[in-house]
Coordinates of C-alpha atoms in Angstrom, one line a residue:
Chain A
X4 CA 181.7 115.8 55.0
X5 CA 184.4 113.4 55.4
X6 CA 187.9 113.5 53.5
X7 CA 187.7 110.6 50.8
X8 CA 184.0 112.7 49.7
X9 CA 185.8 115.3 48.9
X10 CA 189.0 113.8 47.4
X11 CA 186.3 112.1 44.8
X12 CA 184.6 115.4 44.1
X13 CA 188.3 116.8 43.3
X14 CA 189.0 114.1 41.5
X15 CA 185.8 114.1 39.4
X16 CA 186.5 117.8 38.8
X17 CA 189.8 117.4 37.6
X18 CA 188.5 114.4 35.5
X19 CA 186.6 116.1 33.9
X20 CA 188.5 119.4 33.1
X21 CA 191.0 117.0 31.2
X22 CA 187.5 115.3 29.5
X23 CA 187.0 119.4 28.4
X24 CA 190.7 120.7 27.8
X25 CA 191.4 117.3 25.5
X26 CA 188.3 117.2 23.5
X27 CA 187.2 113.8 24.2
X28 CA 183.6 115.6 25.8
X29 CA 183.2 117.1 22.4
X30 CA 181.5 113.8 19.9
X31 CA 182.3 115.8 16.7
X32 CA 186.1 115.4 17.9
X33 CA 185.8 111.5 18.9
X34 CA 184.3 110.8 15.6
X35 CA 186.9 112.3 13.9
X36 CA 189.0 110.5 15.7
X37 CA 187.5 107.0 14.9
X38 CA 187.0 107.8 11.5
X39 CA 190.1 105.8 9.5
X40 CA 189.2 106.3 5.9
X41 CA 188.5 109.7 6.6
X42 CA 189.5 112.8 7.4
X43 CA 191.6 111.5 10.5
X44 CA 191.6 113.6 13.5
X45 CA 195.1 111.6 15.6
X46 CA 194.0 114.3 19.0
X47 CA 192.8 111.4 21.0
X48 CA 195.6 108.7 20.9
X49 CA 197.6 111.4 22.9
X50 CA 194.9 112.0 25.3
X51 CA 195.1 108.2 26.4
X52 CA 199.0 108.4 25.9
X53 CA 198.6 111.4 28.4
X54 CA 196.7 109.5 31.0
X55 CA 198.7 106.2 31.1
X56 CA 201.9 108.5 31.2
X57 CA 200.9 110.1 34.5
X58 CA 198.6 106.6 35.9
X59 CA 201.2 104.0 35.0
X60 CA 203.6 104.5 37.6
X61 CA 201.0 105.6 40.3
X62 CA 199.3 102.2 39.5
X63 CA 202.4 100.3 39.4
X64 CA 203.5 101.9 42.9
X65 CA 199.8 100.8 44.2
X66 CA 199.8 97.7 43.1
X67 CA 201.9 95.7 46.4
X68 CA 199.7 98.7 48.9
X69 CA 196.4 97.0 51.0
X70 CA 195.3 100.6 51.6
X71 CA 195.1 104.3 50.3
X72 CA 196.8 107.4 51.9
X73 CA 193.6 108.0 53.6
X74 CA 193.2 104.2 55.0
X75 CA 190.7 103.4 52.6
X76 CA 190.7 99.6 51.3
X77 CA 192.6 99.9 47.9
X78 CA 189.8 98.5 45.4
X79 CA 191.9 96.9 42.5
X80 CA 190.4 94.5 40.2
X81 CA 191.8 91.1 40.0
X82 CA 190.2 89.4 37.4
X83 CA 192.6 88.0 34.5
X84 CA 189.6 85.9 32.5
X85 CA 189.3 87.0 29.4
X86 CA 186.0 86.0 29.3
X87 CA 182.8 86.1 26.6
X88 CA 180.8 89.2 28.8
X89 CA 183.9 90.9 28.6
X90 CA 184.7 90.5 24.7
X91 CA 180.6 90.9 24.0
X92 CA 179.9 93.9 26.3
X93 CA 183.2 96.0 25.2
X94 CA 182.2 95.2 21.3
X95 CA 178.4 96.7 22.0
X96 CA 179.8 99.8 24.0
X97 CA 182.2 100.2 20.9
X98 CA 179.2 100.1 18.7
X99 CA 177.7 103.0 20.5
X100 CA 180.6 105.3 21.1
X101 CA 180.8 105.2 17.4
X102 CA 177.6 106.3 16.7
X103 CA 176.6 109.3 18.9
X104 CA 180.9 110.0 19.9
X105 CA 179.7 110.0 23.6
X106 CA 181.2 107.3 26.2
X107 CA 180.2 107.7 29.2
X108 CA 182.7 110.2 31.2
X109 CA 182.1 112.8 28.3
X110 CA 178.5 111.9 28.5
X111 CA 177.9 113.0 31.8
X112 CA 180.2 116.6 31.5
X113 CA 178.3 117.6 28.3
X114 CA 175.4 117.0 30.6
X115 CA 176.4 119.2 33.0
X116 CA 176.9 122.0 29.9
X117 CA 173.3 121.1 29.7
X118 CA 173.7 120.1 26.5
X119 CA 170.1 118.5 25.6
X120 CA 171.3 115.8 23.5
X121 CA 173.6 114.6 25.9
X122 CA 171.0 114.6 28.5
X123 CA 169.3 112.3 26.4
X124 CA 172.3 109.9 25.7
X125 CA 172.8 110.2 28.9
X126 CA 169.2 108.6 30.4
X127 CA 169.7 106.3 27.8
X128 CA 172.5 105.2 29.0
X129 CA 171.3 105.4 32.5
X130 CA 168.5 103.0 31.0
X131 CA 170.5 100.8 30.0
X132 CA 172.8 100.0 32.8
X133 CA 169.8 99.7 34.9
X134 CA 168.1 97.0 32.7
X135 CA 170.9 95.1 32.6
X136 CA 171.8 95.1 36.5
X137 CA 168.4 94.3 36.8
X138 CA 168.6 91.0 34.6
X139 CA 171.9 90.0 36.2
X140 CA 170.3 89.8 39.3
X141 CA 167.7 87.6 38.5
X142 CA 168.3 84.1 39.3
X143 CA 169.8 81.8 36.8
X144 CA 167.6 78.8 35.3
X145 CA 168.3 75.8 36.7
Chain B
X5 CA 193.7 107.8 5.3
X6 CA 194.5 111.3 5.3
X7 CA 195.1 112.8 8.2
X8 CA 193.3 116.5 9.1
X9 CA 196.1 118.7 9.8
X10 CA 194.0 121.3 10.9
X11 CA 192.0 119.7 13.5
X12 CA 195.4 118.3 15.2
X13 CA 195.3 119.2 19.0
X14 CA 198.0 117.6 20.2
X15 CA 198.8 120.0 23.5
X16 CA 195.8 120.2 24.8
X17 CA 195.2 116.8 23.9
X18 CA 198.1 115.4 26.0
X19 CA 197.6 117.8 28.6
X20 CA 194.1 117.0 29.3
X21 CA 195.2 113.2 29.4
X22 CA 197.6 113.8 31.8
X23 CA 194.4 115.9 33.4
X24 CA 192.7 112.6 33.1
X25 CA 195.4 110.4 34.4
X26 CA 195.9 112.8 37.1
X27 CA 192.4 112.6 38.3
X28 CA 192.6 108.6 38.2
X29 CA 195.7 109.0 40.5
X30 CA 194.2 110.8 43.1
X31 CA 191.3 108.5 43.2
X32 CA 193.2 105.4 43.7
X33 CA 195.3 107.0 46.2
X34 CA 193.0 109.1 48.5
X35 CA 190.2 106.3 48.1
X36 CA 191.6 103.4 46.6
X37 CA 189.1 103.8 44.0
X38 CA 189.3 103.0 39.9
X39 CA 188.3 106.1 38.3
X40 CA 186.0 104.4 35.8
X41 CA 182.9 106.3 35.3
X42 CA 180.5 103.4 34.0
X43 CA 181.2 101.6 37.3
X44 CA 181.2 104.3 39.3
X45 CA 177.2 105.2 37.9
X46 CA 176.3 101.3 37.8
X47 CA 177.1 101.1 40.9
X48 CA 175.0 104.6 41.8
X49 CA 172.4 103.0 40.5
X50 CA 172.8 99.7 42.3
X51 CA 173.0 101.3 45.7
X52 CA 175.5 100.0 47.4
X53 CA 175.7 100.3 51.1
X54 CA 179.1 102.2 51.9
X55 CA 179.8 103.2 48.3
X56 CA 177.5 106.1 47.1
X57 CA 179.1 109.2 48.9
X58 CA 182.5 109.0 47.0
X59 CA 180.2 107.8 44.1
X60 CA 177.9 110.9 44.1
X61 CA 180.6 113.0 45.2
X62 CA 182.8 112.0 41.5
X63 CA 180.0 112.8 39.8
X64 CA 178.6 115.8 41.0
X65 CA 182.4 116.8 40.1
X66 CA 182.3 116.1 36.6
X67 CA 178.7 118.0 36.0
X68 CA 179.9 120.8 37.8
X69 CA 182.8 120.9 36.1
X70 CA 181.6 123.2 32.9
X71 CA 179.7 125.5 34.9
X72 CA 183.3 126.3 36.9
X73 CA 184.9 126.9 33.4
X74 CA 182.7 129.2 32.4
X75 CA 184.1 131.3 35.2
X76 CA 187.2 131.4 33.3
X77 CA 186.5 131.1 29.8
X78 CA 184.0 130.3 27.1
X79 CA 183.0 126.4 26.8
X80 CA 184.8 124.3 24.2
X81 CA 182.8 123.2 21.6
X82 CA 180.9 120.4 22.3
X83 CA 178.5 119.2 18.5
X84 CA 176.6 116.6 18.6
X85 CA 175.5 115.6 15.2
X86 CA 173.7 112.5 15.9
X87 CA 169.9 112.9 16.2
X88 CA 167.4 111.7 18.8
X89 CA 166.4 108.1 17.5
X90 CA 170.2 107.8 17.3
X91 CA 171.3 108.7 20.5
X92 CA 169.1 106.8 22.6
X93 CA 170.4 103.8 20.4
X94 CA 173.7 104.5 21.1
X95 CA 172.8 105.8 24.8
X96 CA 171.6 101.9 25.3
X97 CA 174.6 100.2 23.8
X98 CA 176.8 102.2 25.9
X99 CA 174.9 101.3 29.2
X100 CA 174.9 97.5 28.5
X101 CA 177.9 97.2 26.8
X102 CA 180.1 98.5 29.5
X103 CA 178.4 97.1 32.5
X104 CA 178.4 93.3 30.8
X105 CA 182.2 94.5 29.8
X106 CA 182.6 95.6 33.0
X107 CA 184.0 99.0 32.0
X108 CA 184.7 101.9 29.5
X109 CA 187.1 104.0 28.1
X110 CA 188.3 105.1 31.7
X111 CA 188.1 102.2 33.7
X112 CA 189.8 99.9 31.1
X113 CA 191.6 102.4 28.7
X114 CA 193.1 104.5 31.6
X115 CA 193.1 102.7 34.7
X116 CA 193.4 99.3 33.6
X117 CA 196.0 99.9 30.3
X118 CA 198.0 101.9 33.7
X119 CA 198.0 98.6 35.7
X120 CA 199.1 96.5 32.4
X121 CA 196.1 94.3 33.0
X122 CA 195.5 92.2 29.7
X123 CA 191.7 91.5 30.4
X124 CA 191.7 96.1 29.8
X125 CA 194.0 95.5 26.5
X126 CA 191.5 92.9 25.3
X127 CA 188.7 95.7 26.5
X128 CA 190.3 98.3 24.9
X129 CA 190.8 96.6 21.5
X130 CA 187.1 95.1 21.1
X131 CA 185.7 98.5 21.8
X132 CA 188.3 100.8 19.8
X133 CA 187.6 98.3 17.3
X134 CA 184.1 98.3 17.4
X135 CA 183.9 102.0 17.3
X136 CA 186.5 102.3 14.4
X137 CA 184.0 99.8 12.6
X138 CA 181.0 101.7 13.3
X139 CA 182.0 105.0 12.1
X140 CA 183.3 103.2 9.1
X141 CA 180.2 101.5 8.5
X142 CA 178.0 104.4 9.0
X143 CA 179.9 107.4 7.2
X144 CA 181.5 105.3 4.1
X145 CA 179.2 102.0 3.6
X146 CA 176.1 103.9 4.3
X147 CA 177.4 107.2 3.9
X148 CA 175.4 109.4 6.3

């Protein structure tokens, strides 16, 4: 097994533990989170004030680097278009984090409690991102 | 708005995020990799030449993750209160709305609100929005 497999299977475990340790895998929390009017849980504005504390200056020291520490190409996006996909498609994922709690990173560790709800969200979602690639690939009309 | 006291986590809420953003670091600089997880399992599914080990590899980590816990300790609790019909409605919005967004709450709310990218902050509002808007609709306007 080569270094960068394993670097991504410690980074997907230590991903994850913060998705456990902060709550965010648990969709009674989020919701709580995302309901204003209610009974307002604030938890998870410091979870994302958490992780932009520790990824902002990593990110900002990557940015002028062409490769990782392990010589891999470094993959940042470099799109600036605020564009109608991305407006539409965050809107709809919105929609759906609001009504089952789950995004996707939380999605896939309840899973892995073998949780059976989440199992189902998860094909779902699975489903989903499948149809959709599939669609994008077919060719345009003319 | 009242806010629930109680419920406030704000340690382990901060420390798991810096868990998160931790994570997100070493990806980018072991594999020069964004650590968002709707990409990483689009592009799973698309197969692409070169790019599934580190993939697979990220995500076996995250389901193995609970099972390690419970080595340690009990589980957190995880409830899920929306039913079946519900969950595969939400299960599809999620899978098309990030991949036609072109990422989540990781890959825009961490990774790309950490490299100040606008086209994340726009991201990040239109689904923190939509989901504040949802829960609003559904528990006070319908009042599930």
């Amino acid at each position: 097994m080569n270094k960068t497999t394993i670097t991504a299977f410690a980074a997907g475990l230590v991903f994850g533990l913060g998705l456990l340790l902060s709550g965010m895998a648990n969709p009674e929390k989020v919701l709580a989170f995302l309901d204003l009017a209610g009974n307002w849980d604030p938890s998870l504005a410091l979870v994302m004030a958490g992780a932009i504390a520790v990824g902002l200056p990593v990110f900002t020291w990557a940015k002028g680097r062409q490769k990782s520490l392990l010589d891999e190409p470094l993959k940042i996006p470099t799109s600036n278009d605020i564009d109608r996909p991305l407006v539409v498609g965050s809107l709809l994922f919105g929609a759906g984090w609001g009504l089952a709690g789950f995004c996707p990173g939380p999605a896939v560790v309840a899973t892995g409690a073998g949780e059976l709800k989440a199992v189902v969200f998860t094909l779902a979602m699975l489903v989903g991102m499948t149809a959709f690639q599939a669609l994008q690939r077919q060719p345009q009309p003319a | 708005m009242t806010i629930d006291w109680n419920a406030f986590t704000p340690w382990s809420a901060l420390a798991g995020g810096a868990l998160i953003g931790l994570a997100s670091a070493l990806l980018l600089l072991a594999n020069g990799r964004i650590a968002g997880i709707s990409g990483i399992l689009g592009g799973l599914l698309a197969r692409q030449a070169g790019e599934t080990s580190w993939r697979l590899a990220f995500t076996v980590g995250l389901l193995a993750i609970p099972s390690l816990w419970l080595l340690f300790a009990q589980l957190p609790p995880i409830h899920i209160e929306a039913g079946y019909p519900v969950l595969v409605a939400a299960g599809l919005l999620v899978g098309i709305g990030t991949r036609y967004g072109s990422g989540c709450t990781s890959g825009h709310g961490v990774c790309g609100l950490s490299r100040l990218s606008p086209r994340s902050l726009v991201a990040t509002l239109c689904f923190m929005g939509a989901g504040f808007a949802t829960v609003f609709a559904v528990r006070h306007l319908l009042g599930a």
